[in-house]
Amino acid sequence: MLPEPKALFWALTGNLVIGIGAGTATLSAFSPSLPLLDGSNPAIRVGVVSIGFAIFFAGYHLTQVGTYLDPDESFVSAFVPVPDDGPDKLATSGSGGVDGVLLARGGFVVLGVVGLGAGMRLFALTIQSWDATLGVAAGVVCIGGYIFGHIGINGVTL
């Protein structure tokens, strides 16, 4: 059975965005220099790799949301969680402040993106010049970043 055209569209669109993000992250982690930026600065290097992973996460979420979108649900409401109180209280708590769960999920996404960016750069350094300690640190940081990002995007632990 072939996928529905709508689901295929979202899968292909999301995977295109995933490819752009993964390519940006990988090339930025491994290339000797970065265009228009001082690639020797570790913070800038990790920042650019993290931006690549942020684009990757966006594509991943785009694929999920678009593929499984309920026909009666709007695309925006599928991306932004709506509290049980209704859409007029979107992303706010009962007291009018920001919803703590949504804020925590956003924090997990940021930790995930930065963890993946730092881990990928550490992997690149490990491949360029082998060091067991650096390799273990790269694995822990990268996998930790993935776990935090997964929690933030999906709202559940692994």
JSON list of C-alpha atoms in Angstrom, two decimals:
[
{"chain": "A", "resi": 1, "resn": "MET", "atom": "CA", "xyz": [0.00, 0.00, 0.00]},
{"chain": "A", "resi": 2, "resn": "LEU", "atom": "CA", "xyz": [1.32, 3.42, -0.96]},
{"chain": "A", "resi": 3, "resn": "PRO", "atom": "CA", "xyz": [1.29, 6.27, 1.54]},
{"chain": "A", "resi": 4, "resn": "GLU", "atom": "CA", "xyz": [-1.30, 8.98, 1.18]},
{"chain": "A", "resi": 5, "resn": "PRO", "atom": "CA", "xyz": [-0.04, 11.97, -0.86]},
{"chain": "A", "resi": 6, "resn": "LYS", "atom": "CA", "xyz": [-0.40, 14.33, 2.13]},
{"chain": "A", "resi": 7, "resn": "ALA", "atom": "CA", "xyz": [1.65, 12.06, 4.40]},
{"chain": "A", "resi": 8, "resn": "LEU", "atom": "CA", "xyz": [4.25, 11.57, 1.65]},
{"chain": "A", "resi": 9, "resn": "PHE", "atom": "CA", "xyz": [4.50, 15.35, 1.17]},
{"chain": "A", "resi": 10, "resn": "TRP", "atom": "CA", "xyz": [5.17, 15.93, 4.89]},
{"chain": "A", "resi": 11, "resn": "ALA", "atom": "CA", "xyz": [7.62, 13.05, 5.09]},
{"chain": "A", "resi": 12, "resn": "LEU", "atom": "CA", "xyz": [9.60, 14.35, 2.10]},
{"chain": "A", "resi": 13, "resn": "THR", "atom": "CA", "xyz": [9.44, 17.98, 3.23]},
{"chain": "A", "resi": 14, "resn": "GLY", "atom": "CA", "xyz": [10.53, 17.12, 6.76]},
{"chain": "A", "resi": 15, "resn": "ASN", "atom": "CA", "xyz": [13.34, 14.90, 5.48]},
{"chain": "A", "resi": 16, "resn": "LEU", "atom": "CA", "xyz": [14.57, 17.68, 3.21]},
{"chain": "A", "resi": 17, "resn": "VAL", "atom": "CA", "xyz": [14.79, 19.98, 6.25]},
{"chain": "A", "resi": 18, "resn": "ILE", "atom": "CA", "xyz": [16.45, 17.15, 8.23]},
{"chain": "A", "resi": 19, "resn": "GLY", "atom": "CA", "xyz": [19.05, 16.79, 5.47]},
{"chain": "A", "resi": 20, "resn": "ILE", "atom": "CA", "xyz": [19.82, 20.52, 5.47]},
{"chain": "A", "resi": 21, "resn": "GLY", "atom": "CA", "xyz": [20.22, 20.51, 9.25]},
{"chain": "A", "resi": 22, "resn": "ALA", "atom": "CA", "xyz": [22.30, 17.33, 9.36]},
{"chain": "A", "resi": 23, "resn": "GLY", "atom": "CA", "xyz": [24.50, 18.58, 6.53]},
{"chain": "A", "resi": 24, "resn": "THR", "atom": "CA", "xyz": [25.04, 21.91, 8.26]},
{"chain": "A", "resi": 25, "resn": "ALA", "atom": "CA", "xyz": [25.89, 20.20, 11.55]},
{"chain": "A", "resi": 26, "resn": "THR", "atom": "CA", "xyz": [28.26, 17.67, 10.00]},
{"chain": "A", "resi": 27, "resn": "LEU", "atom": "CA", "xyz": [30.09, 20.05, 7.68]},
{"chain": "A", "resi": 28, "resn": "SER", "atom": "CA", "xyz": [30.44, 22.64, 10.45]},
{"chain": "A", "resi": 29, "resn": "ALA", "atom": "CA", "xyz": [31.78, 20.06, 12.90]},
{"chain": "A", "resi": 30, "resn": "PHE", "atom": "CA", "xyz": [34.39, 18.57, 10.56]},
{"chain": "A", "resi": 31, "resn": "SER", "atom": "CA", "xyz": [35.47, 21.36, 8.18]},
{"chain": "A", "resi": 32, "resn": "PRO", "atom": "CA", "xyz": [38.75, 23.12, 8.97]},
{"chain": "A", "resi": 33, "resn": "SER", "atom": "CA", "xyz": [37.12, 26.54, 8.68]},
{"chain": "A", "resi": 34, "resn": "LEU", "atom": "CA", "xyz": [33.66, 28.09, 8.56]},
{"chain": "A", "resi": 35, "resn": "PRO", "atom": "CA", "xyz": [32.60, 30.51, 5.83]},
{"chain": "A", "resi": 36, "resn": "LEU", "atom": "CA", "xyz": [32.24, 34.10, 7.08]},
{"chain": "A", "resi": 37, "resn": "LEU", "atom": "CA", "xyz": [33.06, 33.09, 10.68]},
{"chain": "A", "resi": 38, "resn": "ASP", "atom": "CA", "xyz": [36.16, 32.45, 12.76]},
{"chain": "A", "resi": 39, "resn": "GLY", "atom": "CA", "xyz": [35.99, 28.65, 12.82]},
{"chain": "A", "resi": 40, "resn": "SER", "atom": "CA", "xyz": [38.78, 28.35, 15.37]},
{"chain": "A", "resi": 41, "resn": "ASN", "atom": "CA", "xyz": [36.61, 29.77, 18.16]},
{"chain": "A", "resi": 42, "resn": "PRO", "atom": "CA", "xyz": [35.09, 26.71, 19.92]},
{"chain": "A", "resi": 43, "resn": "ALA", "atom": "CA", "xyz": [31.94, 28.58, 21.01]},
{"chain": "A", "resi": 44, "resn": "ILE", "atom": "CA", "xyz": [31.22, 29.76, 17.47]},
{"chain": "A", "resi": 45, "resn": "ARG", "atom": "CA", "xyz": [31.92, 26.29, 16.08]},
{"chain": "A", "resi": 46, "resn": "VAL", "atom": "CA", "xyz": [29.57, 24.59, 18.58]},
{"chain": "A", "resi": 47, "resn": "GLY", "atom": "CA", "xyz": [26.99, 27.33, 17.95]},
{"chain": "A", "resi": 48, "resn": "VAL", "atom": "CA", "xyz": [26.94, 26.71, 14.19]},
{"chain": "A", "resi": 49, "resn": "VAL", "atom": "CA", "xyz": [26.79, 22.93, 14.69]},
{"chain": "A", "resi": 50, "resn": "SER", "atom": "CA", "xyz": [23.94, 23.48, 17.17]},
{"chain": "A", "resi": 51, "resn": "ILE", "atom": "CA", "xyz": [22.07, 25.59, 14.62]},
{"chain": "A", "resi": 52, "resn": "GLY", "atom": "CA", "xyz": [22.37, 22.65, 12.23]},
{"chain": "A", "resi": 53, "resn": "PHE", "atom": "CA", "xyz": [20.86, 20.38, 14.86]},
{"chain": "A", "resi": 54, "resn": "ALA", "atom": "CA", "xyz": [18.08, 22.90, 15.54]},
{"chain": "A", "resi": 55, "resn": "ILE", "atom": "CA", "xyz": [17.19, 22.75, 11.83]},
{"chain": "A", "resi": 56, "resn": "PHE", "atom": "CA", "xyz": [17.40, 18.94, 12.05]},
{"chain": "A", "resi": 57, "resn": "PHE", "atom": "CA", "xyz": [14.99, 18.91, 15.03]},
{"chain": "A", "resi": 58, "resn": "ALA", "atom": "CA", "xyz": [12.61, 21.24, 13.16]},
{"chain": "A", "resi": 59, "resn": "GLY", "atom": "CA", "xyz": [12.55, 18.85, 10.20]},
{"chain": "A", "resi": 60, "resn": "TYR", "atom": "CA", "xyz": [12.02, 15.89, 12.50]},
{"chain": "A", "resi": 61, "resn": "HIS", "atom": "CA", "xyz": [9.08, 17.59, 14.19]},
{"chain": "A", "resi": 62, "resn": "LEU", "atom": "CA", "xyz": [7.70, 18.80, 10.84]},
{"chain": "A", "resi": 63, "resn": "THR", "atom": "CA", "xyz": [7.68, 15.21, 9.59]},
{"chain": "A", "resi": 64, "resn": "GLN", "atom": "CA", "xyz": [5.96, 13.95, 12.74]},
{"chain": "A", "resi": 65, "resn": "VAL", "atom": "CA", "xyz": [3.32, 16.65, 12.88]},
{"chain": "A", "resi": 66, "resn": "GLY", "atom": "CA", "xyz": [2.56, 16.75, 9.17]},
{"chain": "A", "resi": 67, "resn": "THR", "atom": "CA", "xyz": [2.36, 13.00, 8.76]},
{"chain": "A", "resi": 68, "resn": "TYR", "atom": "CA", "xyz": [0.09, 12.40, 11.75]},
{"chain": "A", "resi": 69, "resn": "LEU", "atom": "CA", "xyz": [-1.97, 15.61, 11.54]},
{"chain": "A", "resi": 70, "resn": "ASP", "atom": "CA", "xyz": [-5.64, 15.06, 12.26]},
{"chain": "A", "resi": 71, "resn": "PRO", "atom": "CA", "xyz": [-7.73, 16.41, 9.33]},
{"chain": "A", "resi": 72, "resn": "ASP", "atom": "CA", "xyz": [-9.74, 18.56, 11.76]},
{"chain": "A", "resi": 73, "resn": "GLU", "atom": "CA", "xyz": [-6.64, 19.99, 13.46]},
{"chain": "A", "resi": 74, "resn": "SER", "atom": "CA", "xyz": [-4.85, 23.15, 12.36]},
{"chain": "A", "resi": 75, "resn": "PHE", "atom": "CA", "xyz": [-1.16, 22.93, 11.54]},
{"chain": "A", "resi": 76, "resn": "VAL", "atom": "CA", "xyz": [-0.26, 25.59, 14.14]},
{"chain": "A", "resi": 77, "resn": "SER", "atom": "CA", "xyz": [-2.18, 23.91, 16.94]},
{"chain": "A", "resi": 78, "resn": "ALA", "atom": "CA", "xyz": [-0.38, 20.65, 16.14]},
{"chain": "A", "resi": 79, "resn": "PHE", "atom": "CA", "xyz": [2.97, 22.37, 16.78]},
{"chain": "A", "resi": 80, "resn": "VAL", "atom": "CA", "xyz": [2.00, 24.34, 19.88]},
{"chain": "A", "resi": 81, "resn": "PRO", "atom": "CA", "xyz": [0.50, 22.33, 22.73]},
{"chain": "A", "resi": 82, "resn": "VAL", "atom": "CA", "xyz": [-2.91, 23.57, 23.82]},
{"chain": "A", "resi": 83, "resn": "PRO", "atom": "CA", "xyz": [-3.76, 23.23, 27.53]},
{"chain": "A", "resi": 84, "resn": "ASP", "atom": "CA", "xyz": [-6.94, 21.44, 28.59]},
{"chain": "A", "resi": 85, "resn": "ASP", "atom": "CA", "xyz": [-8.48, 24.83, 29.43]},
{"chain": "A", "resi": 86, "resn": "GLY", "atom": "CA", "xyz": [-8.79, 25.65, 25.72]},
{"chain": "A", "resi": 87, "resn": "PRO", "atom": "CA", "xyz": [-6.94, 27.49, 22.95]},
{"chain": "A", "resi": 88, "resn": "ASP", "atom": "CA", "xyz": [-7.54, 30.94, 24.45]},
{"chain": "A", "resi": 89, "resn": "LYS", "atom": "CA", "xyz": [-5.16, 30.03, 27.30]},
{"chain": "A", "resi": 90, "resn": "LEU", "atom": "CA", "xyz": [-2.43, 28.88, 24.90]},
{"chain": "A", "resi": 91, "resn": "ALA", "atom": "CA", "xyz": [1.00, 28.53, 26.55]},
{"chain": "A", "resi": 92, "resn": "THR", "atom": "CA", "xyz": [-0.07, 30.30, 29.74]},
{"chain": "A", "resi": 93, "resn": "SER", "atom": "CA", "xyz": [-0.80, 29.04, 33.19]},
{"chain": "A", "resi": 94, "resn": "GLY", "atom": "CA", "xyz": [-4.02, 29.79, 35.03]},
{"chain": "A", "resi": 95, "resn": "SER", "atom": "CA", "xyz": [-2.46, 32.89, 36.57]},
{"chain": "A", "resi": 96, "resn": "GLY", "atom": "CA", "xyz": [-1.59, 34.38, 33.18]},
{"chain": "A", "resi": 97, "resn": "GLY", "atom": "CA", "xyz": [2.12, 33.43, 33.32]},
{"chain": "A", "resi": 98, "resn": "VAL", "atom": "CA", "xyz": [3.96, 31.14, 30.97]},
{"chain": "A", "resi": 99, "resn": "ASP", "atom": "CA", "xyz": [3.06, 27.43, 31.21]},
{"chain": "A", "resi": 100, "resn": "GLY", "atom": "CA", "xyz": [5.86, 25.76, 33.17]},
{"chain": "A", "resi": 101, "resn": "VAL", "atom": "CA", "xyz": [5.62, 22.46, 31.27]},
{"chain": "A", "resi": 102, "resn": "LEU", "atom": "CA", "xyz": [5.94, 24.20, 27.91]},
{"chain": "A", "resi": 103, "resn": "LEU", "atom": "CA", "xyz": [8.85, 26.24, 29.23]},
{"chain": "A", "resi": 104, "resn": "ALA", "atom": "CA", "xyz": [10.56, 23.09, 30.56]},
{"chain": "A", "resi": 105, "resn": "ARG", "atom": "CA", "xyz": [10.08, 21.34, 27.21]},
{"chain": "A", "resi": 106, "resn": "GLY", "atom": "CA", "xyz": [11.66, 24.32, 25.45]},
{"chain": "A", "resi": 107, "resn": "GLY", "atom": "CA", "xyz": [14.58, 24.16, 27.87]},
{"chain": "A", "resi": 108, "resn": "PHE", "atom": "CA", "xyz": [15.04, 20.47, 27.10]},
{"chain": "A", "resi": 109, "resn": "VAL", "atom": "CA", "xyz": [15.08, 21.23, 23.37]},
{"chain": "A", "resi": 110, "resn": "VAL", "atom": "CA", "xyz": [17.74, 23.92, 23.87]},
{"chain": "A", "resi": 111, "resn": "LEU", "atom": "CA", "xyz": [19.85, 21.56, 26.02]},
{"chain": "A", "resi": 112, "resn": "GLY", "atom": "CA", "xyz": [19.42, 18.88, 23.38]},
{"chain": "A", "resi": 113, "resn": "VAL", "atom": "CA", "xyz": [20.49, 21.10, 20.51]},
{"chain": "A", "resi": 114, "resn": "VAL", "atom": "CA", "xyz": [23.54, 22.45, 22.33]},
{"chain": "A", "resi": 115, "resn": "GLY", "atom": "CA", "xyz": [24.45, 18.97, 23.64]},
{"chain": "A", "resi": 116, "resn": "LEU", "atom": "CA", "xyz": [24.29, 17.50, 20.16]},
{"chain": "A", "resi": 117, "resn": "GLY", "atom": "CA", "xyz": [26.29, 20.42, 18.77]},
{"chain": "A", "resi": 118, "resn": "ALA", "atom": "CA", "xyz": [29.02, 20.08, 21.38]},
{"chain": "A", "resi": 119, "resn": "GLY", "atom": "CA", "xyz": [29.03, 16.28, 21.13]},
{"chain": "A", "resi": 120, "resn": "MET", "atom": "CA", "xyz": [29.33, 16.35, 17.35]},
{"chain": "A", "resi": 121, "resn": "ARG", "atom": "CA", "xyz": [32.24, 18.77, 17.53]},
{"chain": "A", "resi": 122, "resn": "LEU", "atom": "CA", "xyz": [33.94, 16.54, 20.12]},
{"chain": "A", "resi": 123, "resn": "PHE", "atom": "CA", "xyz": [33.41, 13.55, 17.80]},
{"chain": "A", "resi": 124, "resn": "ALA", "atom": "CA", "xyz": [35.07, 15.51, 14.99]},
{"chain": "A", "resi": 125, "resn": "LEU", "atom": "CA", "xyz": [38.06, 16.33, 17.19]},
{"chain": "A", "resi": 126, "resn": "THR", "atom": "CA", "xyz": [38.29, 12.68, 18.27]},
{"chain": "A", "resi": 127, "resn": "ILE", "atom": "CA", "xyz": [38.35, 11.50, 14.66]},
{"chain": "A", "resi": 128, "resn": "GLN", "atom": "CA", "xyz": [40.93, 14.10, 13.68]},
{"chain": "A", "resi": 129, "resn": "SER", "atom": "CA", "xyz": [43.21, 13.14, 16.58]},
{"chain": "A", "resi": 130, "resn": "TRP", "atom": "CA", "xyz": [42.29, 10.04, 18.61]},
{"chain": "A", "resi": 131, "resn": "ASP", "atom": "CA", "xyz": [41.89, 10.48, 22.35]},
{"chain": "A", "resi": 132, "resn": "ALA", "atom": "CA", "xyz": [39.90, 7.91, 24.36]},
{"chain": "A", "resi": 133, "resn": "THR", "atom": "CA", "xyz": [38.81, 10.40, 27.02]},
{"chain": "A", "resi": 134, "resn": "LEU", "atom": "CA", "xyz": [37.59, 12.82, 24.37]},
{"chain": "A", "resi": 135, "resn": "GLY", "atom": "CA", "xyz": [35.77, 9.97, 22.62]},
{"chain": "A", "resi": 136, "resn": "VAL", "atom": "CA", "xyz": [33.91, 8.96, 25.79]},
{"chain": "A", "resi": 137, "resn": "ALA", "atom": "CA", "xyz": [33.04, 12.61, 26.50]},
{"chain": "A", "resi": 138, "resn": "ALA", "atom": "CA", "xyz": [31.77, 12.99, 22.92]},
{"chain": "A", "resi": 139, "resn": "GLY", "atom": "CA", "xyz": [29.50, 9.97, 23.31]},
{"chain": "A", "resi": 140, "resn": "VAL", "atom": "CA", "xyz": [28.10, 11.05, 26.66]},
{"chain": "A", "resi": 141, "resn": "VAL", "atom": "CA", "xyz": [27.47, 14.64, 25.56]},
{"chain": "A", "resi": 142, "resn": "CYS", "atom": "CA", "xyz": [25.98, 13.68, 22.18]},
{"chain": "A", "resi": 143, "resn": "ILE", "atom": "CA", "xyz": [23.70, 10.94, 23.52]},
{"chain": "A", "resi": 144, "resn": "GLY", "atom": "CA", "xyz": [22.70, 13.16, 26.44]},
{"chain": "A", "resi": 145, "resn": "GLY", "atom": "CA", "xyz": [21.82, 15.92, 23.98]},
{"chain": "A", "resi": 146, "resn": "TYR", "atom": "CA", "xyz": [19.71, 13.52, 21.96]},
{"chain": "A", "resi": 147, "resn": "ILE", "atom": "CA", "xyz": [17.86, 12.38, 25.10]},
{"chain": "A", "resi": 148, "resn": "PHE", "atom": "CA", "xyz": [17.16, 15.95, 26.24]},
{"chain": "A", "resi": 149, "resn": "GLY", "atom": "CA", "xyz": [16.02, 16.94, 22.75]},
{"chain": "A", "resi": 150, "resn": "HIS", "atom": "CA", "xyz": [13.74, 13.91, 22.49]},
{"chain": "A", "resi": 151, "resn": "ILE", "atom": "CA", "xyz": [12.14, 14.75, 25.84]},
{"chain": "A", "resi": 152, "resn": "GLY", "atom": "CA", "xyz": [11.59, 18.35, 24.76]},
{"chain": "A", "resi": 153, "resn": "ILE", "atom": "CA", "xyz": [10.14, 17.59, 21.33]},
{"chain": "A", "resi": 154, "resn": "ASN", "atom": "CA", "xyz": [7.96, 14.65, 22.29]},
{"chain": "A", "resi": 155, "resn": "GLY", "atom": "CA", "xyz": [7.17, 15.51, 25.91]},
{"chain": "A", "resi": 156, "resn": "VAL", "atom": "CA", "xyz": [8.10, 12.00, 27.04]},
{"chain": "A", "resi": 157, "resn": "THR", "atom": "CA", "xyz": [11.21, 10.19, 28.18]},
{"chain": "A", "resi": 158, "resn": "LEU", "atom": "CA", "xyz": [12.73, 7.47, 26.05]}
]
